[in-house]
mmCIF file of C-alpha atoms in Angstrom:
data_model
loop_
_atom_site.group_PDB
_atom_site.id
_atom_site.type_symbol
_atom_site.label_atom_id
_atom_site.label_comp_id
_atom_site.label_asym_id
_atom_site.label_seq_id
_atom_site.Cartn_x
_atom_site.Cartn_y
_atom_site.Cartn_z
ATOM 1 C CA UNK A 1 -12.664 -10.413 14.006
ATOM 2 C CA UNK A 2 -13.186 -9.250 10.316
ATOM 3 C CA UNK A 3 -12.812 -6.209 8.964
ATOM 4 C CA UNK A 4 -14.028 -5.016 5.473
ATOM 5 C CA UNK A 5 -11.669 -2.386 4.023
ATOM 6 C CA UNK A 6 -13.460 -0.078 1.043
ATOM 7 C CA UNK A 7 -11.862 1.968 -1.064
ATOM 8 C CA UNK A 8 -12.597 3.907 -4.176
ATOM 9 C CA UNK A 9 -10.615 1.446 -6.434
ATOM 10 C CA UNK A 10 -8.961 -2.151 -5.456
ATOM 11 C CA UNK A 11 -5.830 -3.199 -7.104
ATOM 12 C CA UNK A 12 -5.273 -6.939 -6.048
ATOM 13 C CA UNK A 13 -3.376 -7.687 -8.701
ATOM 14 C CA UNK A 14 -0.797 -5.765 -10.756
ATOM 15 C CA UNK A 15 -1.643 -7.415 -14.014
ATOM 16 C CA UNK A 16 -5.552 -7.035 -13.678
ATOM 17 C CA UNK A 17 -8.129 -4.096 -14.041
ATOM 18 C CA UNK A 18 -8.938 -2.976 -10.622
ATOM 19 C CA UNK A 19 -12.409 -2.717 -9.084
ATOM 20 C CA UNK A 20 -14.294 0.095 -8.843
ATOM 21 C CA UNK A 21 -15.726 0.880 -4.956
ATOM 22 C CA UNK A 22 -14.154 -2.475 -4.686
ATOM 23 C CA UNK A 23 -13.463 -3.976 -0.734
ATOM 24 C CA UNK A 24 -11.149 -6.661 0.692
ATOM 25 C CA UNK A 25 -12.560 -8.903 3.922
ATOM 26 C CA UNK A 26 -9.190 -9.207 5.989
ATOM 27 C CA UNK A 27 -10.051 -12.526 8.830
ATOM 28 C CA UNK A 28 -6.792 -11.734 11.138
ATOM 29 C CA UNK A 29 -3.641 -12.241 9.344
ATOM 30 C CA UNK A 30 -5.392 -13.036 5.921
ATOM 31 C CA UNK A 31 -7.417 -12.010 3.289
ATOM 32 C CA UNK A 32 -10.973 -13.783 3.101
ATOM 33 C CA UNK A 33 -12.352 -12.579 0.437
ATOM 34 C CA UNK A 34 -11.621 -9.467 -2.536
ATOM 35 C CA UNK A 35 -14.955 -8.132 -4.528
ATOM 36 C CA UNK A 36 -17.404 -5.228 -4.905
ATOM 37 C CA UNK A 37 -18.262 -3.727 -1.875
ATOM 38 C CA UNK A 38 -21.769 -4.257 -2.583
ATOM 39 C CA UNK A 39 -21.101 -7.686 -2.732
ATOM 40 C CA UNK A 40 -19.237 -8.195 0.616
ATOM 41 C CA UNK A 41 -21.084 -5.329 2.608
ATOM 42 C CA UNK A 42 -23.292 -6.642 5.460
ATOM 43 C CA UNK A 43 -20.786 -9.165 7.039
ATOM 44 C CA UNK A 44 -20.344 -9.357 10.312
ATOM 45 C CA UNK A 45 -16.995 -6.659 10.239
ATOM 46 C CA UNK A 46 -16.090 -3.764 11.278
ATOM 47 C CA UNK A 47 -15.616 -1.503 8.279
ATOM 48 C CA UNK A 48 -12.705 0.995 7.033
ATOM 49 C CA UNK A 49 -13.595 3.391 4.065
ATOM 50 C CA UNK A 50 -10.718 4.816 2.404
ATOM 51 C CA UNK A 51 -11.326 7.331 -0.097
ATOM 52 C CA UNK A 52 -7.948 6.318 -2.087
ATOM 53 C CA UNK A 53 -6.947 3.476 -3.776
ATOM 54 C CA UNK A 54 -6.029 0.308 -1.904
ATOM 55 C CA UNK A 55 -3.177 -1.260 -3.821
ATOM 56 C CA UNK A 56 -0.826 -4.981 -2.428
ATOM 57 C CA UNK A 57 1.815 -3.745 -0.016
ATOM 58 C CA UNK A 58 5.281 -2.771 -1.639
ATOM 59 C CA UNK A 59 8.769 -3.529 -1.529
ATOM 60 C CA UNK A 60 11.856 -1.067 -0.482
ATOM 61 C CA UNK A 61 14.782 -2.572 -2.506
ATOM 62 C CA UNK A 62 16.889 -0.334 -0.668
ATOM 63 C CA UNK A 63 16.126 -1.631 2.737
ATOM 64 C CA UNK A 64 19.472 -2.784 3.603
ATOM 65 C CA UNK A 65 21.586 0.692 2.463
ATOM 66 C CA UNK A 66 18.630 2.704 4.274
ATOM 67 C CA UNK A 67 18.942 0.871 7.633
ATOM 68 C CA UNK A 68 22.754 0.180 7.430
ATOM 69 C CA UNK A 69 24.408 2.748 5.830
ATOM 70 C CA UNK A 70 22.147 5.949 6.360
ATOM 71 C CA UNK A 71 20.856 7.440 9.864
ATOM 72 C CA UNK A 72 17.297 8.173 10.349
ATOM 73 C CA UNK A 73 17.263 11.175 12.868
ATOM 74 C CA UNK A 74 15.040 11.872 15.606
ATOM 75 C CA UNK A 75 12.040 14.032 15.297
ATOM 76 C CA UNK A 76 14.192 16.016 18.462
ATOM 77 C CA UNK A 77 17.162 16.486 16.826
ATOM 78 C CA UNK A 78 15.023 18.252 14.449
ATOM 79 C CA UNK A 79 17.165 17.350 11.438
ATOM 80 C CA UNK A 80 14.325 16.269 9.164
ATOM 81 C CA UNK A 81 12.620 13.084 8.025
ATOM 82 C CA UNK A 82 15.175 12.571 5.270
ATOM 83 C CA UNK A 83 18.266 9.416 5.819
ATOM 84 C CA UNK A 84 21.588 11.123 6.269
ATOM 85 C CA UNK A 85 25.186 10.430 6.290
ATOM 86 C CA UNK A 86 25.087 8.953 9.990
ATOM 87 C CA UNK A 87 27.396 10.349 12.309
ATOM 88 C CA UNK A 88 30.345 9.569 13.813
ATOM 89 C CA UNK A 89 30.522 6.473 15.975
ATOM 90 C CA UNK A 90 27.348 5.262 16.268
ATOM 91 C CA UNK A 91 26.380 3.094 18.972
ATOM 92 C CA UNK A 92 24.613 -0.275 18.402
ATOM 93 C CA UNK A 93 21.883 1.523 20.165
ATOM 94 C CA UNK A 94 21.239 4.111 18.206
ATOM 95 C CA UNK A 95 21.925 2.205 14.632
ATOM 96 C CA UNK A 96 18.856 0.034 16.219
ATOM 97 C CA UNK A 97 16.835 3.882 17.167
ATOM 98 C CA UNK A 98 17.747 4.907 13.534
ATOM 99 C CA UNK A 99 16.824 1.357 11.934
ATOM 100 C CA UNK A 100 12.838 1.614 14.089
ATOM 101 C CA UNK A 101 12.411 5.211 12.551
ATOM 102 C CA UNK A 102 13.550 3.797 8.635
ATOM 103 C CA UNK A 103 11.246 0.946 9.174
ATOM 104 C CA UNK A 104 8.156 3.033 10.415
ATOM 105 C CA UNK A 105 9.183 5.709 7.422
ATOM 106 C CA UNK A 106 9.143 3.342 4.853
ATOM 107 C CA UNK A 107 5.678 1.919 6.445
ATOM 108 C CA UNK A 108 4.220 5.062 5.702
ATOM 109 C CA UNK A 109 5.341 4.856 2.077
ATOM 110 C CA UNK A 110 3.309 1.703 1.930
ATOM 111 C CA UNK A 111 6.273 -0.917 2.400
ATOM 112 C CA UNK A 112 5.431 -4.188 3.591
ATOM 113 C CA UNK A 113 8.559 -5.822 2.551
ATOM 114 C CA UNK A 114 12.111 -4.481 2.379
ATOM 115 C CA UNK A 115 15.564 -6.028 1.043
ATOM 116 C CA UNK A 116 18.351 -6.947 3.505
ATOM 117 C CA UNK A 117 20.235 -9.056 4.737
ATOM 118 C CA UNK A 118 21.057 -6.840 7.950
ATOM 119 C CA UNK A 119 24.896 -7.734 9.353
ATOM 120 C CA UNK A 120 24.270 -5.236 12.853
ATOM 121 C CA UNK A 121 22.180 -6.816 15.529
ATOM 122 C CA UNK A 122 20.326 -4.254 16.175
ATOM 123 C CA UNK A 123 18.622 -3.111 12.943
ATOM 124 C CA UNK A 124 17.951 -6.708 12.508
ATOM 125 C CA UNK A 125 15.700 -6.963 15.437
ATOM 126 C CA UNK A 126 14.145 -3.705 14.612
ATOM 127 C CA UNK A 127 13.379 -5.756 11.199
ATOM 128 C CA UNK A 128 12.180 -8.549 12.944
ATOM 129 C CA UNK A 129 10.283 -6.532 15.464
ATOM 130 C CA UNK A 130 8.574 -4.245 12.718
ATOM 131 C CA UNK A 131 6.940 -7.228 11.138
ATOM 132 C CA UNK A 132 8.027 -6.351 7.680
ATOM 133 C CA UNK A 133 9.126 -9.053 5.402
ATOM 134 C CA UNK A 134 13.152 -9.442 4.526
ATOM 135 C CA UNK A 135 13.408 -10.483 1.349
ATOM 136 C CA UNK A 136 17.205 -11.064 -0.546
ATOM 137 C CA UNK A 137 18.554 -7.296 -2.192
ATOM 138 C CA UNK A 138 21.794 -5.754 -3.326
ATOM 139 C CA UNK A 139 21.697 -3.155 -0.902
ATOM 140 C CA UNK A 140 21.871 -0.488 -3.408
ATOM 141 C CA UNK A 141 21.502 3.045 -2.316
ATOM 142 C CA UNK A 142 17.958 4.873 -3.048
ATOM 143 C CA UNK A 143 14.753 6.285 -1.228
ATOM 144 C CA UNK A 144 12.604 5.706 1.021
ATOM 145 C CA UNK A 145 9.649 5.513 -0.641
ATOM 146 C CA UNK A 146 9.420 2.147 -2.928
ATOM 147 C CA UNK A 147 7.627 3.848 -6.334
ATOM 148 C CA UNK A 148 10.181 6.544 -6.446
ATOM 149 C CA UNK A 149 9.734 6.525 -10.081
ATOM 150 C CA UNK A 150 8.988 3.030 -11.090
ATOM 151 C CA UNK A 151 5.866 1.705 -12.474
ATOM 152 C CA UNK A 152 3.560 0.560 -9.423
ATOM 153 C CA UNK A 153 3.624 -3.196 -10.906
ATOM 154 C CA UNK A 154 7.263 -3.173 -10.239
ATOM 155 C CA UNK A 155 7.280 -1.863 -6.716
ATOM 156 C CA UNK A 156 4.505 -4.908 -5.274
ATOM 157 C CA UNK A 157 5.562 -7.398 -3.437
ATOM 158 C CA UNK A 158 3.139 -9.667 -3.897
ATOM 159 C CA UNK A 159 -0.564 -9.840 -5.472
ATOM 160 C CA UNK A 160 -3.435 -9.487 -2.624
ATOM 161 C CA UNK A 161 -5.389 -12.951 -2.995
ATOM 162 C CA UNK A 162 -7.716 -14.814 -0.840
ATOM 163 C CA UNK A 163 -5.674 -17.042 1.709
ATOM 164 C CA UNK A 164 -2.975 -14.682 1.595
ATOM 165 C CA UNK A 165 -1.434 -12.322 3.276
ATOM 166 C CA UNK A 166 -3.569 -9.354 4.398
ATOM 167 C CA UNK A 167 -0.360 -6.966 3.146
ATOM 168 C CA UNK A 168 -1.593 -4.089 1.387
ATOM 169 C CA UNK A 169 -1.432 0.084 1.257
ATOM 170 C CA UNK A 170 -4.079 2.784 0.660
ATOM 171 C CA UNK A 171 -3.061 6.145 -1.672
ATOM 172 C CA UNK A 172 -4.463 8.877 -1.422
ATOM 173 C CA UNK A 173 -5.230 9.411 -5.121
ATOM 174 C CA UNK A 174 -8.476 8.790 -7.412
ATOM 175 C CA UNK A 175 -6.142 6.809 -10.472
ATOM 176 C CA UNK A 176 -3.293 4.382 -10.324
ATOM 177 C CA UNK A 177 -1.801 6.871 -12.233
ATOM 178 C CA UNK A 178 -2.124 8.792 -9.132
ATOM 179 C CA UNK A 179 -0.311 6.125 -6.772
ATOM 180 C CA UNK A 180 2.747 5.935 -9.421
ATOM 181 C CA UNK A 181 2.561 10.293 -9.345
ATOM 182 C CA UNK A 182 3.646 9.786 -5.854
ATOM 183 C CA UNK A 183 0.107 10.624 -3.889
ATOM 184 C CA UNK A 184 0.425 10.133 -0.206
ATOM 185 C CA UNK A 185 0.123 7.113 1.326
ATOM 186 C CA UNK A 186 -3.095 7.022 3.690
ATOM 187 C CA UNK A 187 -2.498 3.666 5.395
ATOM 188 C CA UNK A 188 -0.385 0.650 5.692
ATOM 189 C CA UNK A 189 -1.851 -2.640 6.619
ATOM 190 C CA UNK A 190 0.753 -5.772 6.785
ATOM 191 C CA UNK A 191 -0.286 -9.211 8.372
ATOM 192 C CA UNK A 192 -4.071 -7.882 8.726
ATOM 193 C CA UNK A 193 -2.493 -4.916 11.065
ATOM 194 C CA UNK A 194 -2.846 -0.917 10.713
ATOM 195 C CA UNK A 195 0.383 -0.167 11.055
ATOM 196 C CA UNK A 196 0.494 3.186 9.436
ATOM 197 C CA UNK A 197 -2.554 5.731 9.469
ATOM 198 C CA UNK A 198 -1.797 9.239 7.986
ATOM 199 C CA UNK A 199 -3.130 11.733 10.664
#
């Protein structure tokens, strides 16, 4: 099935202008095609129209200190959202609960790739499960959210381009200035999927 995503500008590539009401045609896992939306409306596809700006998916280069060395507490433990210090003897169990909740946190940041390697079992199968991509890092401590200052071209993981991966984000912002300002993060698509939604 395709799907046409809209959205009020289209960044498929870091070192190009985006579009303006620009749209990318996501066939499964992939992207089809990236143009004006006037140009790719009336396909056969089920349409998504984000009023934000739909940038390629990011990386977390902090993935492995986030899932290894901080705890992600449970909504019930009503501790926060925020990593902290984990606590005292930790079972494999719930370094692999702690690892899910990192992984669907940094989702709705717009991650779709995040730096490991991961040495306990169980955060890496919640890595592997989650469907994000593990890419080499230093393991470095930092945030959860993959702008966190930088400059958005230095936070992609890769440029959105027909044949590849359908791994991209939607901000809730009017300006790439916006996305960089630290607007919200609307949705998270990675391998064609919506994995995030804001609600």
């Amino acid at each position: 099935m395709l799907t046409l995503h809209r959205a009020r500008l289209v960044l498929a590539d870091p070192t190009a202008p985006p579009l303006v009401d620009g749209a990318v045609l996501v066939a499964g896992a992939t992207v089809a095609e990236i143009g004006p939306f006037s140009e790719l409306a009336g396909r056969p596809a089920r349409v998504r129209e984000w009023d934000g700006v739909l940038v390629p998916g990011l990386v977390n280069r902090h993935g492995r200190w986030l899932l290894e060395c901080a705890y992600h507490p449970d909504p019930r433990e009503e501790s926060g959202d925020q990593p902290l210090a984990p606590p005292d003897e930790l079972t494999d169990e719930r370094w692999g609960g702690s690892a899910r909740r990192g992984l669907q946190r940094m989702l709705a940041f717009g991650a779709t790739a995040v730096t490991g390697p991961f040495d306990r079992p169980s955060v890496r199968t919640a890595a592997t499960r989650s469907g994000l991509h593990v890419l080499p890092g230093d393991g470095t401590p930092g945030a959860l959210d993959p702008l966190d200052g930088r400059p958005l071209g230095t936070a992609v993981h890769r440029a959105l381009t027909a044949g590849g991966a359908a791994d991209f984000a939607v901000f809730d912002a009017r300006t790439l200035e916006d996305v960089e300002r630290g607007a919200g993060c609307l949705a998270t698509v990675l391998g064609g999927r919506l994995l995030h939604r804001r609600r």
